PDB file of C-alpha atoms and ligand atoms in Angstrom:
ATOM      1  CA  MET A   1       3.977   4.144   5.318  1.00  0.00           C
ATOM      2  CA  ILE A   2       0.186   4.516   5.349  1.00  0.00           C
ATOM      3  CA  HIS A   3      -2.125   1.559   5.767  1.00  0.00           C
ATOM      4  CA  GLU A   4      -5.851   1.414   4.947  1.00  0.00           C
ATOM      5  CA  VAL A   5      -8.395  -1.424   5.064  1.00  0.00           C
ATOM      6  CA  ALA A   6     -10.570  -1.572   1.943  1.00  0.00           C
ATOM      7  CA  ARG A   7     -13.624  -2.946   3.734  1.00  0.00           C
ATOM      8  CA  ALA A   8     -16.079  -5.212   1.910  1.00  0.00           C
ATOM      9  CA  LYS A   9     -19.360  -3.497   1.080  1.00  0.00           C
ATOM     10  CA  LEU A  10     -22.786  -5.084   1.405  1.00  0.00           C
ATOM     11  CA  ASN A  11     -26.066  -3.871  -0.042  1.00  0.00           C
ATOM     12  CA  LEU A  12     -28.483  -4.948   2.711  1.00  0.00           C
ATOM     13  CA  ALA A  13     -31.252  -3.829   0.346  1.00  0.00           C
ATOM     14  CA  LEU A  14     -31.036  -2.609  -3.258  1.00  0.00           C
ATOM     15  CA  HIS A  15     -34.122  -1.198  -4.943  1.00  0.00           C
ATOM     16  CA  VAL A  16     -33.751  -0.372  -8.630  1.00  0.00           C
ATOM     17  CA  ARG A  17     -36.268   2.342  -9.577  1.00  0.00           C
ATOM     18  CA  HIS A  18     -35.673   3.185 -13.240  1.00  0.00           C
ATOM     19  CA  ARG A  19     -33.180   3.242 -16.076  1.00  0.00           C
ATOM     20  CA  ARG A  20     -31.867   6.740 -16.760  1.00  0.00           C
ATOM     21  CA  SER A  21     -31.179   8.310 -20.130  1.00  0.00           C
ATOM     22  CA  ASP A  22     -27.405   8.167 -19.378  1.00  0.00           C
ATOM     23  CA  GLY A  23     -27.637   4.346 -19.160  1.00  0.00           C
ATOM     24  CA  TYR A  24     -27.198   4.164 -15.379  1.00  0.00           C
ATOM     25  CA  HIS A  25     -30.004   3.067 -13.076  1.00  0.00           C
ATOM     26  CA  GLU A  26     -31.580   5.204 -10.400  1.00  0.00           C
ATOM     27  CA  LEU A  27     -31.501   3.161  -7.203  1.00  0.00           C
ATOM     28  CA  GLU A  28     -32.049   3.246  -3.453  1.00  0.00           C
ATOM     29  CA  THR A  29     -29.778   1.080  -1.374  1.00  0.00           C
ATOM     30  CA  LEU A  30     -28.773   0.419   2.217  1.00  0.00           C
ATOM     31  CA  PHE A  31     -24.971   0.225   2.225  1.00  0.00           C
ATOM     32  CA  ALA A  32     -23.218  -1.521   5.097  1.00  0.00           C
ATOM     33  CA  PHE A  33     -19.545  -2.374   5.597  1.00  0.00           C
ATOM     34  CA  VAL A  34     -17.826  -5.238   7.375  1.00  0.00           C
ATOM     35  CA  ARG A  35     -14.663  -5.044   9.430  1.00  0.00           C
ATOM     36  CA  ASP A  36     -12.602  -7.139   6.957  1.00  0.00           C
ATOM     37  CA  GLY A  37     -11.430  -6.385   3.451  1.00  0.00           C
ATOM     38  CA  ASP A  38      -8.404  -5.917   1.235  1.00  0.00           C
ATOM     39  CA  GLY A  39      -5.302  -4.295   2.737  1.00  0.00           C
ATOM     40  CA  LEU A  40      -3.616  -1.316   1.087  1.00  0.00           C
ATOM     41  CA  THR A  41      -0.314   0.395   1.934  1.00  0.00           C
ATOM     42  CA  VAL A  42       1.189   3.469   0.309  1.00  0.00           C
ATOM     43  CA  GLU A  43       4.761   4.718   0.669  1.00  0.00           C
ATOM     44  CA  SER A  44       7.125   7.032  -1.183  1.00  0.00           C
ATOM     45  CA  ALA A  45       9.288   5.345  -3.809  1.00  0.00           C
ATOM     46  CA  GLU A  46      11.679   6.178  -6.655  1.00  0.00           C
ATOM     47  CA  ALA A  47       9.092   5.306  -9.297  1.00  0.00           C
ATOM     48  CA  ASP A  48       5.357   4.550  -9.293  1.00  0.00           C
ATOM     49  CA  ARG A  49       4.784   0.906  -8.548  1.00  0.00           C
ATOM     50  CA  ILE A  50       1.830  -1.365  -7.773  1.00  0.00           C
ATOM     51  CA  GLY A  51       2.338  -4.708  -6.072  1.00  0.00           C
ATOM     52  CA  ILE A  52      -0.463  -7.211  -5.534  1.00  0.00           C
ATOM     53  CA  THR A  53      -0.376 -10.068  -3.032  1.00  0.00           C
ATOM     54  CA  GLY A  54      -3.080 -12.205  -1.421  1.00  0.00           C
ATOM     55  CA  PRO A  55      -5.389 -15.057  -2.418  1.00  0.00           C
ATOM     56  CA  PHE A  56      -7.035 -13.141  -5.323  1.00  0.00           C
ATOM     57  CA  ALA A  57      -3.867 -11.432  -6.652  1.00  0.00           C
ATOM     58  CA  ALA A  58      -3.667 -13.612  -9.765  1.00  0.00           C
ATOM     59  CA  THR A  59      -7.306 -12.998 -10.757  1.00  0.00           C
ATOM     60  CA  LEU A  60      -6.834  -9.250 -10.510  1.00  0.00           C
ATOM     61  CA  GLN A  61      -3.531  -9.251 -12.398  1.00  0.00           C
ATOM     62  CA  ALA A  62      -5.189 -11.234 -15.198  1.00  0.00           C
ATOM     63  CA  GLU A  63      -7.855  -8.510 -15.573  1.00  0.00           C
ATOM     64  CA  GLY A  64      -5.247  -5.869 -16.452  1.00  0.00           C
ATOM     65  CA  ASP A  65      -7.370  -2.854 -15.485  1.00  0.00           C
ATOM     66  CA  ASN A  66      -6.772  -1.912 -11.891  1.00  0.00           C
ATOM     67  CA  LEU A  67      -8.872   0.626  -9.996  1.00  0.00           C
ATOM     68  CA  VAL A  68      -5.968   1.347  -7.622  1.00  0.00           C
ATOM     69  CA  THR A  69      -3.839   2.705 -10.464  1.00  0.00           C
ATOM     70  CA  ARG A  70      -6.796   4.717 -11.762  1.00  0.00           C
ATOM     71  CA  ALA A  71      -7.499   6.126  -8.291  1.00  0.00           C
ATOM     72  CA  ARG A  72      -3.860   7.214  -7.907  1.00  0.00           C
ATOM     73  CA  ASP A  73      -3.958   8.940 -11.308  1.00  0.00           C
ATOM     74  CA  VAL A  74      -7.342  10.621 -10.681  1.00  0.00           C
ATOM     75  CA  TYR A  75      -6.101  11.861  -7.294  1.00  0.00           C
ATOM     76  CA  ARG A  76      -2.901  13.183  -8.877  1.00  0.00           C
ATOM     77  CA  ALA A  77      -4.885  15.024 -11.564  1.00  0.00           C
ATOM     78  CA  ALA A  78      -7.157  16.576  -8.916  1.00  0.00           C
ATOM     79  CA  PHE A  79      -4.606  17.525  -6.254  1.00  0.00           C
ATOM     80  CA  GLY A  80      -1.498  18.291  -8.286  1.00  0.00           C
ATOM     81  CA  THR A  81       1.649  16.340  -8.758  1.00  0.00           C
ATOM     82  CA  PHE A  82       3.223  14.449  -5.927  1.00  0.00           C
ATOM     83  CA  GLY A  83       6.261  12.229  -5.851  1.00  0.00           C
ATOM     84  CA  PRO A  84       6.164   8.650  -7.072  1.00  0.00           C
ATOM     85  CA  CYS A  85       4.709   6.108  -4.688  1.00  0.00           C
ATOM     86  CA  ALA A  86       4.641   2.377  -4.183  1.00  0.00           C
ATOM     87  CA  ILE A  87       1.205   0.900  -3.494  1.00  0.00           C
ATOM     88  CA  LEU A  88       0.847  -2.609  -2.162  1.00  0.00           C
ATOM     89  CA  LEU A  89      -2.583  -4.233  -2.398  1.00  0.00           C
ATOM     90  CA  ASP A  90      -3.332  -7.366  -0.396  1.00  0.00           C
ATOM     91  CA  LYS A  91      -6.239  -8.779  -2.436  1.00  0.00           C
ATOM     92  CA  ARG A  92      -8.358 -10.829  -0.022  1.00  0.00           C
ATOM     93  CA  LEU A  93     -11.845 -10.206  -1.484  1.00  0.00           C
ATOM     94  CA  PRO A  94     -13.064 -12.049  -4.591  1.00  0.00           C
ATOM     95  CA  VAL A  95     -13.049  -9.984  -7.790  1.00  0.00           C
ATOM     96  CA  ALA A  96     -16.302  -8.911  -9.568  1.00  0.00           C
ATOM     97  CA  SER A  97     -18.419 -10.266  -6.753  1.00  0.00           C
ATOM     98  CA  GLY A  98     -20.892  -7.593  -5.574  1.00  0.00           C
ATOM     99  CA  ILE A  99     -19.021  -6.618  -2.410  1.00  0.00           C
ATOM    100  CA  GLY A 100     -17.249  -3.620  -3.856  1.00  0.00           C
ATOM    101  CA  GLY A 101     -13.735  -5.080  -3.963  1.00  0.00           C
ATOM    102  CA  GLY A 102     -12.402  -2.824  -6.719  1.00  0.00           C
ATOM    103  CA  SER A 103     -14.421   0.187  -5.522  1.00  0.00           C
ATOM    104  CA  ALA A 104     -13.175  -0.328  -1.953  1.00  0.00           C
ATOM    105  CA  ASP A 105      -9.575  -0.538  -3.218  1.00  0.00           C
ATOM    106  CA  ALA A 106     -10.002   2.700  -5.192  1.00  0.00           C
ATOM    107  CA  ALA A 107     -11.555   4.413  -2.157  1.00  0.00           C
ATOM    108  CA  ALA A 108      -8.774   3.137   0.136  1.00  0.00           C
ATOM    109  CA  THR A 109      -6.197   4.549  -2.299  1.00  0.00           C
ATOM    110  CA  LEU A 110      -7.913   7.954  -2.199  1.00  0.00           C
ATOM    111  CA  ARG A 111      -8.109   7.819   1.635  1.00  0.00           C
ATOM    112  CA  ALA A 112      -4.439   6.879   1.975  1.00  0.00           C
ATOM    113  CA  LEU A 113      -3.244   9.650  -0.365  1.00  0.00           C
ATOM    114  CA  ALA A 114      -5.581  12.193   1.291  1.00  0.00           C
ATOM    115  CA  ARG A 115      -4.323  11.203   4.737  1.00  0.00           C
ATOM    116  CA  ARG A 116      -0.723  11.594   3.604  1.00  0.00           C
ATOM    117  CA  ASP A 117      -1.458  15.096   2.224  1.00  0.00           C
ATOM    118  CA  ASN A 118      -3.770  16.192   5.090  1.00  0.00           C
ATOM    119  CA  VAL A 119      -6.689  16.485   2.660  1.00  0.00           C
ATOM    120  CA  SER A 120     -10.061  16.185   4.420  1.00  0.00           C
ATOM    121  CA  LEU A 121     -12.267  13.212   3.449  1.00  0.00           C
ATOM    122  CA  ASP A 122     -15.039  15.814   2.980  1.00  0.00           C
ATOM    123  CA  HIS A 123     -13.041  17.717   0.353  1.00  0.00           C
ATOM    124  CA  PRO A 124     -15.402  18.248  -2.622  1.00  0.00           C
ATOM    125  CA  GLN A 125     -12.616  17.387  -5.069  1.00  0.00           C
ATOM    126  CA  LEU A 126     -11.983  14.087  -3.274  1.00  0.00           C
ATOM    127  CA  LYS A 127     -15.695  13.249  -3.418  1.00  0.00           C
ATOM    128  CA  ALA A 128     -15.745  14.155  -7.120  1.00  0.00           C
ATOM    129  CA  SER A 129     -12.703  11.917  -7.697  1.00  0.00           C
ATOM    130  CA  ALA A 130     -14.498   9.046  -5.955  1.00  0.00           C
ATOM    131  CA  GLN A 131     -17.617   9.545  -8.078  1.00  0.00           C
ATOM    132  CA  ALA A 132     -15.552   9.598 -11.268  1.00  0.00           C
ATOM    133  CA  LEU A 133     -14.084   6.196 -10.377  1.00  0.00           C
ATOM    134  CA  GLY A 134     -17.417   4.378  -9.981  1.00  0.00           C
ATOM    135  CA  SER A 135     -20.912   4.456  -8.510  1.00  0.00           C
ATOM    136  CA  ASP A 136     -19.925   2.649  -5.289  1.00  0.00           C
ATOM    137  CA  VAL A 137     -16.637   4.468  -4.674  1.00  0.00           C
ATOM    138  CA  PRO A 138     -18.182   7.419  -2.722  1.00  0.00           C
ATOM    139  CA  ALA A 139     -19.875   4.926  -0.329  1.00  0.00           C
ATOM    140  CA  CYS A 140     -16.584   3.033   0.024  1.00  0.00           C
ATOM    141  CA  LEU A 141     -14.742   6.308   0.711  1.00  0.00           C
ATOM    142  CA  LEU A 142     -17.078   6.791   3.691  1.00  0.00           C
ATOM    143  CA  SER A 143     -17.046   3.056   4.597  1.00  0.00           C
ATOM    144  CA  ARG A 144     -19.936   3.340   7.028  1.00  0.00           C
ATOM    145  CA  SER A 145     -23.590   2.420   6.727  1.00  0.00           C
ATOM    146  CA  ALA A 146     -25.616   4.827   4.654  1.00  0.00           C
ATOM    147  CA  ILE A 147     -28.688   5.073   2.483  1.00  0.00           C
ATOM    148  CA  GLY A 148     -27.470   5.595  -1.065  1.00  0.00           C
ATOM    149  CA  SER A 149     -29.512   7.047  -3.907  1.00  0.00           C
ATOM    150  CA  GLY A 150     -28.960   8.356  -7.431  1.00  0.00           C
ATOM    151  CA  ARG A 151     -26.371   6.040  -9.004  1.00  0.00           C
ATOM    152  CA  GLY A 152     -25.420   5.203  -5.411  1.00  0.00           C
ATOM    153  CA  GLU A 153     -23.300   8.308  -4.918  1.00  0.00           C
ATOM    154  CA  THR A 154     -25.774  10.395  -2.866  1.00  0.00           C
ATOM    155  CA  LEU A 155     -25.286   9.266   0.718  1.00  0.00           C
ATOM    156  CA  ALA A 156     -27.146   9.734   4.005  1.00  0.00           C
ATOM    157  CA  PRO A 157     -25.252   8.004   6.879  1.00  0.00           C
ATOM    158  CA  ILE A 158     -27.365   5.828   9.185  1.00  0.00           C
ATOM    159  CA  GLU A 159     -26.478   4.348  12.616  1.00  0.00           C
ATOM    160  CA  GLY A 160     -27.429   1.111  14.321  1.00  0.00           C
ATOM    161  CA  LEU A 161     -25.798  -1.843  12.550  1.00  0.00           C
ATOM    162  CA  ALA A 162     -22.371  -2.040  14.237  1.00  0.00           C
ATOM    163  CA  GLY A 163     -21.459  -5.478  15.559  1.00  0.00           C
ATOM    164  CA  VAL A 164     -24.122  -7.504  13.716  1.00  0.00           C
ATOM    165  CA  PRO A 165     -22.470 -10.862  12.837  1.00  0.00           C
ATOM    166  CA  ALA A 166     -22.330 -11.506   9.080  1.00  0.00           C
ATOM    167  CA  LEU A 167     -21.283 -14.399   6.880  1.00  0.00           C
ATOM    168  CA  LEU A 168     -20.332 -13.720   3.240  1.00  0.00           C
ATOM    169  CA  VAL A 169     -20.303 -16.581   0.745  1.00  0.00           C
ATOM    170  CA  ASN A 170     -19.267 -16.577  -2.914  1.00  0.00           C
ATOM    171  CA  PRO A 171     -19.532 -19.652  -5.150  1.00  0.00           C
ATOM    172  CA  GLY A 172     -16.516 -18.659  -7.272  1.00  0.00           C
ATOM    173  CA  VAL A 173     -18.353 -17.229 -10.277  1.00  0.00           C
ATOM    174  CA  GLU A 174     -17.661 -13.705 -11.528  1.00  0.00           C
ATOM    175  CA  VAL A 175     -20.635 -11.704 -12.819  1.00  0.00           C
ATOM    176  CA  SER A 176     -20.483  -8.434 -14.725  1.00  0.00           C
ATOM    177  CA  THR A 177     -22.353  -5.564 -13.031  1.00  0.00           C
ATOM    178  CA  ALA A 178     -23.292  -4.028 -16.379  1.00  0.00           C
ATOM    179  CA  THR A 179     -24.717  -7.348 -17.651  1.00  0.00           C
ATOM    180  CA  VAL A 180     -26.796  -7.862 -14.489  1.00  0.00           C
ATOM    181  CA  PHE A 181     -28.222  -4.319 -14.641  1.00  0.00           C
ATOM    182  CA  GLY A 182     -28.909  -4.918 -18.340  1.00  0.00           C
ATOM    183  CA  ARG A 183     -31.110  -7.908 -17.424  1.00  0.00           C
ATOM    184  CA  TRP A 184     -33.246  -5.986 -14.894  1.00  0.00           C
ATOM    185  CA  ASP A 185     -36.895  -6.337 -15.995  1.00  0.00           C
ATOM    186  CA  GLY A 186     -37.656  -2.605 -15.738  1.00  0.00           C
ATOM    187  CA  GLU A 187     -40.389  -2.965 -13.130  1.00  0.00           C
ATOM    188  CA  ASP A 188     -40.260  -0.426 -10.285  1.00  0.00           C
ATOM    189  CA  ARG A 189     -41.165  -2.414  -7.153  1.00  0.00           C
ATOM    190  CA  GLY A 190     -41.197   0.615  -4.895  1.00  0.00           C
ATOM    191  CA  PRO A 191     -38.942   2.667  -2.632  1.00  0.00           C
ATOM    192  CA  ILE A 192     -36.714   1.580   0.226  1.00  0.00           C
ATOM    193  CA  GLY A 193     -38.225   2.047   3.702  1.00  0.00           C
ATOM    194  CA  THR A 194     -37.392   4.458   6.482  1.00  0.00           C
ATOM    195  CA  GLY A 195     -36.623   4.037  10.186  1.00  0.00           C
ATOM    196  CA  ASP A 196     -34.116   1.700  11.811  1.00  0.00           C
ATOM    197  CA  PRO A 197     -31.598   0.145   9.422  1.00  0.00           C
ATOM    198  CA  LEU A 198     -32.268  -3.502  10.263  1.00  0.00           C
ATOM    199  CA  GLY A 199     -35.997  -2.893   9.719  1.00  0.00           C
ATOM    200  CA  ILE A 200     -35.216  -1.265   6.356  1.00  0.00           C
ATOM    201  CA  ALA A 201     -33.082  -4.269   5.399  1.00  0.00           C
ATOM    202  CA  LEU A 202     -35.685  -6.829   6.472  1.00  0.00           C
ATOM    203  CA  ALA A 203     -38.511  -5.046   4.660  1.00  0.00           C
ATOM    204  CA  GLY A 204     -36.327  -4.497   1.580  1.00  0.00           C
ATOM    205  CA  ARG A 205     -35.128  -6.643  -1.310  1.00  0.00           C
ATOM    206  CA  ASN A 206     -32.381  -6.836  -3.903  1.00  0.00           C
ATOM    207  CA  ASP A 207     -33.867  -6.206  -7.335  1.00  0.00           C
ATOM    208  CA  LEU A 208     -30.674  -7.486  -8.994  1.00  0.00           C
ATOM    209  CA  GLU A 209     -31.081 -10.935  -7.443  1.00  0.00           C
ATOM    210  CA  ALA A 210     -33.382 -12.322 -10.161  1.00  0.00           C
ATOM    211  CA  PRO A 211     -31.248 -11.121 -13.106  1.00  0.00           C
ATOM    212  CA  ALA A 212     -28.022 -12.302 -11.412  1.00  0.00           C
ATOM    213  CA  ARG A 213     -29.532 -15.721 -10.632  1.00  0.00           C
ATOM    214  CA  SER A 214     -30.529 -16.121 -14.281  1.00  0.00           C
ATOM    215  CA  LEU A 215     -26.870 -15.581 -15.268  1.00  0.00           C
ATOM    216  CA  ALA A 216     -25.263 -17.551 -12.441  1.00  0.00           C
ATOM    217  CA  PRO A 217     -27.504 -20.325 -11.085  1.00  0.00           C
ATOM    218  CA  ALA A 218     -24.843 -21.117  -8.438  1.00  0.00           C
ATOM    219  CA  ILE A 219     -26.341 -18.155  -6.554  1.00  0.00           C
ATOM    220  CA  ASP A 220     -29.538 -20.198  -5.987  1.00  0.00           C
ATOM    221  CA  ARG A 221     -27.502 -22.831  -4.205  1.00  0.00           C
ATOM    222  CA  VAL A 222     -25.641 -20.321  -2.008  1.00  0.00           C
ATOM    223  CA  LEU A 223     -28.889 -18.621  -0.954  1.00  0.00           C
ATOM    224  CA  ALA A 224     -30.489 -22.005  -0.185  1.00  0.00           C
ATOM    225  CA  VAL A 225     -27.530 -23.156   1.904  1.00  0.00           C
ATOM    226  CA  LEU A 226     -27.439 -19.871   3.862  1.00  0.00           C
ATOM    227  CA  ALA A 227     -31.210 -20.084   4.465  1.00  0.00           C
ATOM    228  CA  GLU A 228     -30.774 -23.584   5.980  1.00  0.00           C
ATOM    229  CA  GLN A 229     -28.487 -22.255   8.744  1.00  0.00           C
ATOM    230  CA  ALA A 230     -29.811 -21.696  12.260  1.00  0.00           C
ATOM    231  CA  GLY A 231     -29.995 -18.192  13.766  1.00  0.00           C
ATOM    232  CA  THR A 232     -30.161 -16.091  10.582  1.00  0.00           C
ATOM    233  CA  ARG A 233     -31.977 -12.755  10.555  1.00  0.00           C
ATOM    234  CA  LEU A 234     -31.594 -12.040   6.858  1.00  0.00           C
ATOM    235  CA  VAL A 235     -30.266 -13.911   3.804  1.00  0.00           C
ATOM    236  CA  ARG A 236     -29.724 -11.985   0.563  1.00  0.00           C
ATOM    237  CA  MET A 237     -27.423 -11.384  -2.394  1.00  0.00           C
ATOM    238  CA  SER A 238     -25.204  -8.264  -2.315  1.00  0.00           C
ATOM    239  CA  GLY A 239     -24.978  -5.767  -5.187  1.00  0.00           C
ATOM    240  CA  SER A 240     -24.990  -7.451  -8.593  1.00  0.00           C
ATOM    241  CA  GLY A 241     -23.709 -10.725  -7.061  1.00  0.00           C
ATOM    242  CA  ALA A 242     -22.604 -13.368  -6.898  1.00  0.00           C
ATOM    243  CA  THR A 243     -21.654 -12.922  -3.207  1.00  0.00           C
ATOM    244  CA  CYS A 244     -24.540 -13.591  -0.810  1.00  0.00           C
ATOM    245  CA  PHE A 245     -24.648 -12.882   2.911  1.00  0.00           C
ATOM    246  CA  ALA A 246     -26.495 -13.825   6.053  1.00  0.00           C
ATOM    247  CA  LEU A 247     -26.871 -11.617   9.120  1.00  0.00           C
ATOM    248  CA  PHE A 248     -27.079 -13.592  12.372  1.00  0.00           C
ATOM    249  CA  GLU A 249     -28.705 -13.227  15.794  1.00  0.00           C
ATOM    250  CA  ASP A 250     -25.338 -13.851  17.495  1.00  0.00           C
ATOM    251  CA  ALA A 251     -21.694 -14.579  16.734  1.00  0.00           C
ATOM    252  CA  ALA A 252     -21.924 -18.230  17.847  1.00  0.00           C
ATOM    253  CA  ALA A 253     -24.590 -18.985  15.213  1.00  0.00           C
ATOM    254  CA  CYS A 254     -22.428 -17.260  12.590  1.00  0.00           C
ATOM    255  CA  THR A 255     -19.379 -19.356  13.573  1.00  0.00           C
ATOM    256  CA  THR A 256     -21.391 -22.596  13.446  1.00  0.00           C
ATOM    257  CA  ALA A 257     -22.769 -21.755   9.990  1.00  0.00           C
ATOM    258  CA  ALA A 258     -19.307 -20.778   8.685  1.00  0.00           C
ATOM    259  CA  ALA A 259     -17.832 -24.093   9.855  1.00  0.00           C
ATOM    260  CA  ALA A 260     -20.681 -26.114   8.311  1.00  0.00           C
ATOM    261  CA  ILE A 261     -20.462 -24.301   4.964  1.00  0.00           C
ATOM    262  CA  ARG A 262     -16.643 -24.523   4.789  1.00  0.00           C
ATOM    263  CA  GLN A 263     -16.869 -28.244   5.363  1.00  0.00           C
ATOM    264  CA  ALA A 264     -19.661 -28.943   2.867  1.00  0.00           C
ATOM    265  CA  HIS A 265     -18.448 -26.496   0.181  1.00  0.00           C
ATOM    266  CA  ALA A 266     -14.680 -26.309   0.389  1.00  0.00           C
ATOM    267  CA  ASP A 267     -14.531 -24.584  -3.035  1.00  0.00           C
ATOM    268  CA  TRP A 268     -16.725 -21.632  -1.931  1.00  0.00           C
ATOM    269  CA  TRP A 269     -15.188 -18.452  -0.521  1.00  0.00           C
ATOM    270  CA  CYS A 270     -16.535 -17.816   2.947  1.00  0.00           C
ATOM    271  CA  LEU A 271     -15.862 -14.836   5.266  1.00  0.00           C
ATOM    272  CA  GLU A 272     -17.048 -14.794   8.869  1.00  0.00           C
ATOM    273  CA  THR A 273     -17.131 -11.170   9.967  1.00  0.00           C
ATOM    274  CA  ALA A 274     -19.305  -8.411  11.493  1.00  0.00           C
ATOM    275  CA  LEU A 275     -20.797  -5.112  10.346  1.00  0.00           C
ATOM    276  CA  VAL A 276     -19.035  -1.913  11.428  1.00  0.00           C
TER     277      VAL A 276
HETATM  278  O1  C5P B 301     -20.325   2.933 -11.793  1.00  0.00           O
HETATM  279  P1  C5P B 301     -19.712   1.633 -12.161  1.00  0.00           P
HETATM  280  O2  C5P B 301     -18.592   1.795 -13.166  1.00  0.00           O
HETATM  281  O3  C5P B 301     -19.273   0.817 -10.980  1.00  0.00           O
HETATM  282  O4  C5P B 301     -20.844   0.795 -12.848  1.00  0.00           O
HETATM  283  C1  C5P B 301     -20.596  -0.350 -13.632  1.00  0.00           C
HETATM  284  C2  C5P B 301     -21.780  -0.571 -14.556  1.00  0.00           C
HETATM  285  O5  C5P B 301     -22.927  -0.941 -13.804  1.00  0.00           O
HETATM  286  C3  C5P B 301     -22.199   0.660 -15.322  1.00  0.00           C
HETATM  287  O6  C5P B 301     -21.496   0.767 -16.534  1.00  0.00           O
HETATM  288  C4  C5P B 301     -23.680   0.428 -15.560  1.00  0.00           C
HETATM  289  O7  C5P B 301     -23.844  -0.454 -16.646  1.00  0.00           O
HETATM  290  C5  C5P B 301     -24.101  -0.328 -14.329  1.00  0.00           C
HETATM  291  N1  C5P B 301     -24.708   0.543 -13.301  1.00  0.00           N
HETATM  292  C6  C5P B 301     -25.996   0.999 -13.520  1.00  0.00           C
HETATM  293  N2  C5P B 301     -26.599   1.799 -12.572  1.00  0.00           N
HETATM  294  C7  C5P B 301     -25.963   2.111 -11.431  1.00  0.00           C
HETATM  295  C8  C5P B 301     -24.648   1.648 -11.200  1.00  0.00           C
HETATM  296  C9  C5P B 301     -24.050   0.856 -12.161  1.00  0.00           C
HETATM  297  O8  C5P B 301     -26.613   0.716 -14.541  1.00  0.00           O
HETATM  298  N3  C5P B 301     -26.578   2.867 -10.521  1.00  0.00           N
END
């Protein structure tokens, strides 16, 4: 049995530069990952099977389309047939929420199958499979901080964020990535910075914040509540939303904020964690 953690992804900064002729947007982003995420196990079985457990299992089942199944099939097409397998997904991250849930699950599936077959994570065919599954899947395959460009698939790893305490908060609204990108105003506000990653994050912005907030005003409230907490270094929305995050000076401040937010907003999803 092979186990992988499908870590939640954060965009510490996300600069949208222009809309391409293929409909995607050229962007520059600082990807970071946290230690927690969905859990995924793969084992041999008599027939292909997907099982979903966890707090967000029902939401995912209702959506029908599952990136885990697609990742298994894309891997099989790329690396030849292999015996049937049972995949169990423990869905702990909210669906359609800007922290890469589905992309991380797809990437974890590719990693698990590659590990089982002794395929290197650098294998060009594995990278191509990741890219075919979605713009964030290559970053999730790597699951370490990196500057992403292009659609998000061109990656330059960057060090210096491990251990930073982070609090992720989602108000329980799903937003469509395509719709949020579609509402971007088309103004290029300039490139992402260079140097140390925290400096890049602090000097950066998320250009999808304004369009996402116009679709889901609950994001305004989450950002305001995070900004009220003591000891924050950065408060921002991740990806196309609606999940927002705060990075903290120390773990104690993060714990205090998590407790306060859980008490005041019992219906919000809240994850106290740290960057890896
Ligand atoms: O690549 P992925 O399937 O995750 O993207 C979902 C949607 O988000 C795309 O269909 C596109 O509308 C939008 N997108 C974009 N530019 C990117 C990434 C995603 O416009 N760089």
